[in-house]
XYZ file of C-alpha atoms in Angstrom:
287
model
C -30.420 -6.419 18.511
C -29.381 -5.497 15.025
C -28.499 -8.394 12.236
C -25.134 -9.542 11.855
C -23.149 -8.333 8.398
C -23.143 -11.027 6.280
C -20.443 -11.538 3.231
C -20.688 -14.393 0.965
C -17.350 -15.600 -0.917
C -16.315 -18.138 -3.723
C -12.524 -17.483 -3.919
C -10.681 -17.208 -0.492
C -7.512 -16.522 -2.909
C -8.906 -13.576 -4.838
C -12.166 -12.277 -3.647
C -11.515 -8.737 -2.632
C -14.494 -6.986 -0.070
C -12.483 -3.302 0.339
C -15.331 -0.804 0.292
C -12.873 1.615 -1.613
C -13.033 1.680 -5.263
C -9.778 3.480 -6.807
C -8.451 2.924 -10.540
C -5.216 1.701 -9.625
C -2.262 3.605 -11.709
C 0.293 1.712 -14.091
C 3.377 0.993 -12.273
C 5.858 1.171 -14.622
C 9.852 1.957 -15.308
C 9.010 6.073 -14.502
C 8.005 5.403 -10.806
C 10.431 6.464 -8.897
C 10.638 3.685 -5.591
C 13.549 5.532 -4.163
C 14.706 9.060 -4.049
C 18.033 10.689 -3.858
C 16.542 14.385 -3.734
C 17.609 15.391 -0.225
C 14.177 17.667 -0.101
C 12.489 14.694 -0.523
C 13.986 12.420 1.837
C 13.455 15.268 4.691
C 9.614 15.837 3.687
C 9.412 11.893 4.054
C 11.236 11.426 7.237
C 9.280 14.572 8.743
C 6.211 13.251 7.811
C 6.557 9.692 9.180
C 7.810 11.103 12.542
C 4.367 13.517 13.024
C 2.281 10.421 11.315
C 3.070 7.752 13.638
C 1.960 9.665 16.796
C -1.240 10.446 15.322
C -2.002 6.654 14.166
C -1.265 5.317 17.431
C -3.510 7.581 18.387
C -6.303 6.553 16.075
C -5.440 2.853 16.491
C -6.179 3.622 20.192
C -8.920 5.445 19.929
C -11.157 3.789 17.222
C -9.939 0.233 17.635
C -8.533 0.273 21.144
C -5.862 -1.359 20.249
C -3.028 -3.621 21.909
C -0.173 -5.556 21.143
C 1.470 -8.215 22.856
C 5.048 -10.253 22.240
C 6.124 -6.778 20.898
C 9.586 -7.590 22.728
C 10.019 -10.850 19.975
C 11.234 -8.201 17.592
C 14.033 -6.994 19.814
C 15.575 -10.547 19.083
C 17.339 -9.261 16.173
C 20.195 -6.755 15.843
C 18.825 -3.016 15.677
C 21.203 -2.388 12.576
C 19.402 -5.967 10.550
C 16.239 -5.338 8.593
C 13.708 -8.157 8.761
C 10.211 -8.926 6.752
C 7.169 -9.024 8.629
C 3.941 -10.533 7.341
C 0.267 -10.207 9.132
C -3.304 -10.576 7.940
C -4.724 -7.757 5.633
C -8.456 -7.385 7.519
C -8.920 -3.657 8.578
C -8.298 -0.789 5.328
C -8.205 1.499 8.376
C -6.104 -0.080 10.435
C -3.748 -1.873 8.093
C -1.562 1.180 6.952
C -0.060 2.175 10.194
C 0.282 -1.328 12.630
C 3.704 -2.004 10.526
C 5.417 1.399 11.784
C 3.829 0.978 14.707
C 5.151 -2.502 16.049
C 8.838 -1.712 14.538
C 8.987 1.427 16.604
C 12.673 3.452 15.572
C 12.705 0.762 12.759
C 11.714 2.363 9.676
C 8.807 0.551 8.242
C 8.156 0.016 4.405
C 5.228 -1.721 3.164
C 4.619 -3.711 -0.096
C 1.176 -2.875 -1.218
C -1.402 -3.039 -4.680
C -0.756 0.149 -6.652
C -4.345 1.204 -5.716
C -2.413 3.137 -2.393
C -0.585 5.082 -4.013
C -3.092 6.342 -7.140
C -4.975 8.674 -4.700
C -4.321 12.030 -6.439
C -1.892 13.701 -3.136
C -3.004 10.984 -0.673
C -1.437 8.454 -3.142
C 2.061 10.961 -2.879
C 1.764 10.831 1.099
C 1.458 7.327 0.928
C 4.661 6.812 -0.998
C 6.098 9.079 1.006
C 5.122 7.518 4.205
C 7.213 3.879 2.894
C 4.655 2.451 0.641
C 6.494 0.251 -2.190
C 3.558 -1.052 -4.772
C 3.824 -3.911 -7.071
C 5.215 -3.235 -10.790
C 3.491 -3.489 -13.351
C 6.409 -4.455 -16.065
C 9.555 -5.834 -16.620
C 11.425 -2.883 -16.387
C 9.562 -1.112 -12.905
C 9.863 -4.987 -11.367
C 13.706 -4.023 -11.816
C 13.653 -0.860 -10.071
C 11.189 -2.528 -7.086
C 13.472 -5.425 -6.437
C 16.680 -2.647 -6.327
C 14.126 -0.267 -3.643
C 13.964 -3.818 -1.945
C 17.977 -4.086 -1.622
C 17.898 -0.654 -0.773
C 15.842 -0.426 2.322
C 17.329 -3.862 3.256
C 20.940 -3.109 3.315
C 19.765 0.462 5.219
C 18.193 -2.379 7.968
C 14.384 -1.485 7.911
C 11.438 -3.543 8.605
C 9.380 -5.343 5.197
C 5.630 -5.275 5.310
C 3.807 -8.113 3.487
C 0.137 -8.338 3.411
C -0.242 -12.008 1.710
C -3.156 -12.207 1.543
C -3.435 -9.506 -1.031
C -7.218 -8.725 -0.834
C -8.870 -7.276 1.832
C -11.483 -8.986 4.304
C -12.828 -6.616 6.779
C -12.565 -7.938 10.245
C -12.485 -11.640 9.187
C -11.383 -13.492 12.196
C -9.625 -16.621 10.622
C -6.286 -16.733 8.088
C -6.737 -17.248 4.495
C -4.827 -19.571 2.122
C -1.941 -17.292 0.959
C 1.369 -18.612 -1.500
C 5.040 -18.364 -0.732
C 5.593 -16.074 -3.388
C 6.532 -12.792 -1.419
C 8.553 -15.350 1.265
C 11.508 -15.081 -1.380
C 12.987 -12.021 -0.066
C 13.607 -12.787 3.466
C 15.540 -16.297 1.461
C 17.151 -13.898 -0.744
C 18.586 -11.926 2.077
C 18.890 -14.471 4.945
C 16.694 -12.455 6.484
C 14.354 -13.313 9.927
C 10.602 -13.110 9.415
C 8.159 -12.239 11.501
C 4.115 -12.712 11.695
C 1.631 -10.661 12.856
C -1.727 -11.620 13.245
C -5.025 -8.670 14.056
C -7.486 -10.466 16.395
C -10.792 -9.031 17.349
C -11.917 -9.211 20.796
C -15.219 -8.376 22.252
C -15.850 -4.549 24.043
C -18.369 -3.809 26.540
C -19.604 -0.492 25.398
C -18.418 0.308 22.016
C -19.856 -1.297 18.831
C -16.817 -2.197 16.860
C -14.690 -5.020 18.770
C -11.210 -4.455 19.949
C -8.266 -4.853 17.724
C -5.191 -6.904 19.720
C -2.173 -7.764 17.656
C 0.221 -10.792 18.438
C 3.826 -10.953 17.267
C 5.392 -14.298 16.421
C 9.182 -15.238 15.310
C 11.823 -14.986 14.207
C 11.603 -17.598 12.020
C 14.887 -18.013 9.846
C 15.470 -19.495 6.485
C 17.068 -22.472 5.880
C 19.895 -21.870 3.812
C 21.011 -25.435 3.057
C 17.338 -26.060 1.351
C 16.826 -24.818 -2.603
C 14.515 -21.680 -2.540
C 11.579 -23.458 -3.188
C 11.606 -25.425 -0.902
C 13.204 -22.282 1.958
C 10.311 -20.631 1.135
C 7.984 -22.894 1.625
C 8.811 -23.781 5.289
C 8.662 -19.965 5.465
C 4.890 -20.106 4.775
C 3.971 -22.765 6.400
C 5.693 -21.039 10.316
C 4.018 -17.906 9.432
C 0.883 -18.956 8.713
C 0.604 -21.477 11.482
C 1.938 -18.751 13.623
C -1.020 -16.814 12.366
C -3.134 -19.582 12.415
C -2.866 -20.451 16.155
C -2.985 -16.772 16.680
C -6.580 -15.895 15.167
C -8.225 -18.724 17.014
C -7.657 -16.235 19.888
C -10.495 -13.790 18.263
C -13.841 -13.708 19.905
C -15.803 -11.247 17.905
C -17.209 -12.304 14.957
C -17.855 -8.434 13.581
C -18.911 -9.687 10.210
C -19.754 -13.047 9.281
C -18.222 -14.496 5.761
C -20.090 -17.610 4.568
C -18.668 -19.478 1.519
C -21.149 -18.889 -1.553
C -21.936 -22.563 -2.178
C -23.607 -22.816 0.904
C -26.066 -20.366 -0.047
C -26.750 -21.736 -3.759
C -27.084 -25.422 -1.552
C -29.962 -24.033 0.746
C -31.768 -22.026 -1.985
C -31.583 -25.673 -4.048
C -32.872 -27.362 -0.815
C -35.582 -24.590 -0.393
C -36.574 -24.792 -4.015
C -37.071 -28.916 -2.841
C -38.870 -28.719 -0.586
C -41.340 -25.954 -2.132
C -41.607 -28.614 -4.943
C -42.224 -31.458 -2.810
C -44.948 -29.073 -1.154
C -46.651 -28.055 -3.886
C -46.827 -32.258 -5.191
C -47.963 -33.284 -2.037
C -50.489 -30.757 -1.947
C -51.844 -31.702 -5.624
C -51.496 -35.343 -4.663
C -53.655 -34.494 -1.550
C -56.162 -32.674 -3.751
C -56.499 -35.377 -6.263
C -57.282 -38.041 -3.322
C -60.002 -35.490 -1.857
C -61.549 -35.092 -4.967
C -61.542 -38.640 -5.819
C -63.660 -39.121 -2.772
């Protein structure tokens, strides 16, 4: 039976263990987050319409994947946009589920300027709803107006929290409220998502079965702080509760000081070794 991927971490916050290695672009006041060019906004509609077919398709294929409490996002009004938030553990995967659980609901996802600095993949991506992070006073302006924008038009918000990357890591990472001020901004509902991986009989790679939680609503008689805090703490117990559904442990992550705490016991014991064996020899000799 072949050996179990192991990953060892230090920073559940920050460590970042995406196989793809792209220069990430400045994001600055000349990206363009929203587009009145009527061209454009055809080429991008087109394109989601024959994309989303074809992901469900690889979702199904590759991952076999499912998705259950789909109908929990039917709660709210067809014409009100709502943020949804889910786990960022497949680079594959992670792109499409979004679009894919908000069906007619346009989907736009906030994401590291890495996506879209693929020379013509990056331009797709955009295309497709992809809104990365600024990267300066002035582009942080034009993301938060591309934010009112697609929430006044009623779409669906993607927010990875997480930030970095873990490949099919089966529990929830620590993540801050920072990205839970929108949905207090906006009164809007929020929703969690949580990727599970569950165990296949004949293919190598275990299924991937996503569970939808909410709406959870922000309290509007609390400060912001403190609204966006109870935010984070439904969706990541949501999420929480969720992932302990997993059963597949694809790749096992080990925390780093576990390692450097068994070499150190090692290195003990192969000293206390070595002295008992020179003790031993000097009592030998003696006799």
């Amino acid at each position: 039976m072949k050996e179990k991927k192991v990953i060892y971490y230090k920073d559940e916050l920050n460590d970042e263990f995406s196989s793809a290695k792209i220069q990430a672009r400045a994001i600055d006041e000349t990206y363009r987050y929203v587009h009145d060019n009527p061209f454009y906004r055809f080429f991008s509609a087109a394109l989601y319409c024959i994309v989303k077919p074809l992901a469900y398709l690889f979702l199904k294929i590759k991952f076999g994947w499912r998705v259950k409490n789909r109908k929990a996002l039917k709660s709210v009004d067809k014409k009100s946009a709502y943020f949804i938030y889910g786990n960022h553990t497949n680079a594959a995967a992670d792109p499409f589920v979004p679009a894919l659980l908000t069906g007619r609901k346009r989907a736009y996802v906030i994401v590291h300027p890495a996506n879209v600095s693929i020379p013509v993949a990056g331009r797709m991506i955009a295309a497709l709803g992809a809104l990365p992070l600024p990267g300066d006073r002035q582009a942080t302006k034009n993301f938060l107006g591309a934010v009112d924008t697609r929430v006044k038009q009623g779409a669906a918000l993607a927010v990875y929290p997480e930030a970095h990357i873990w490949p099919y890591y089966t529990k929830i990472r620590p993540f801050k409220d920072t990205s839970f001020r929108y949905p207090v901004q906006y009164g809007a509902p929020v929703f969690a998502f949580t990727n599970t991986y569950q165990k296949r009989r004949i293919f190598k790679t275990p299924r991937l079965v996503t569970y939808v939680d909410g709406p959870f609503y922000p309290d509007a008689s609390l400060p912001v702080k403190e609204a966006k805090a109870l935010l984070r703490e439904a969706a990541y117990g949501a999420m929480t509760a969720r992932s302990a559904l997993s059963d597949e442990e694809f790749i096992r992550y080990v925390p780093a000081e576990q390692t450097e705490d068994k070499e150190e016991q090692d290195a003990k014991e192969k000293r206390y070794t070595k002295e008992e064996q020179i003790k031993k020899g000097g009592v030998e000799t003696q006799r």
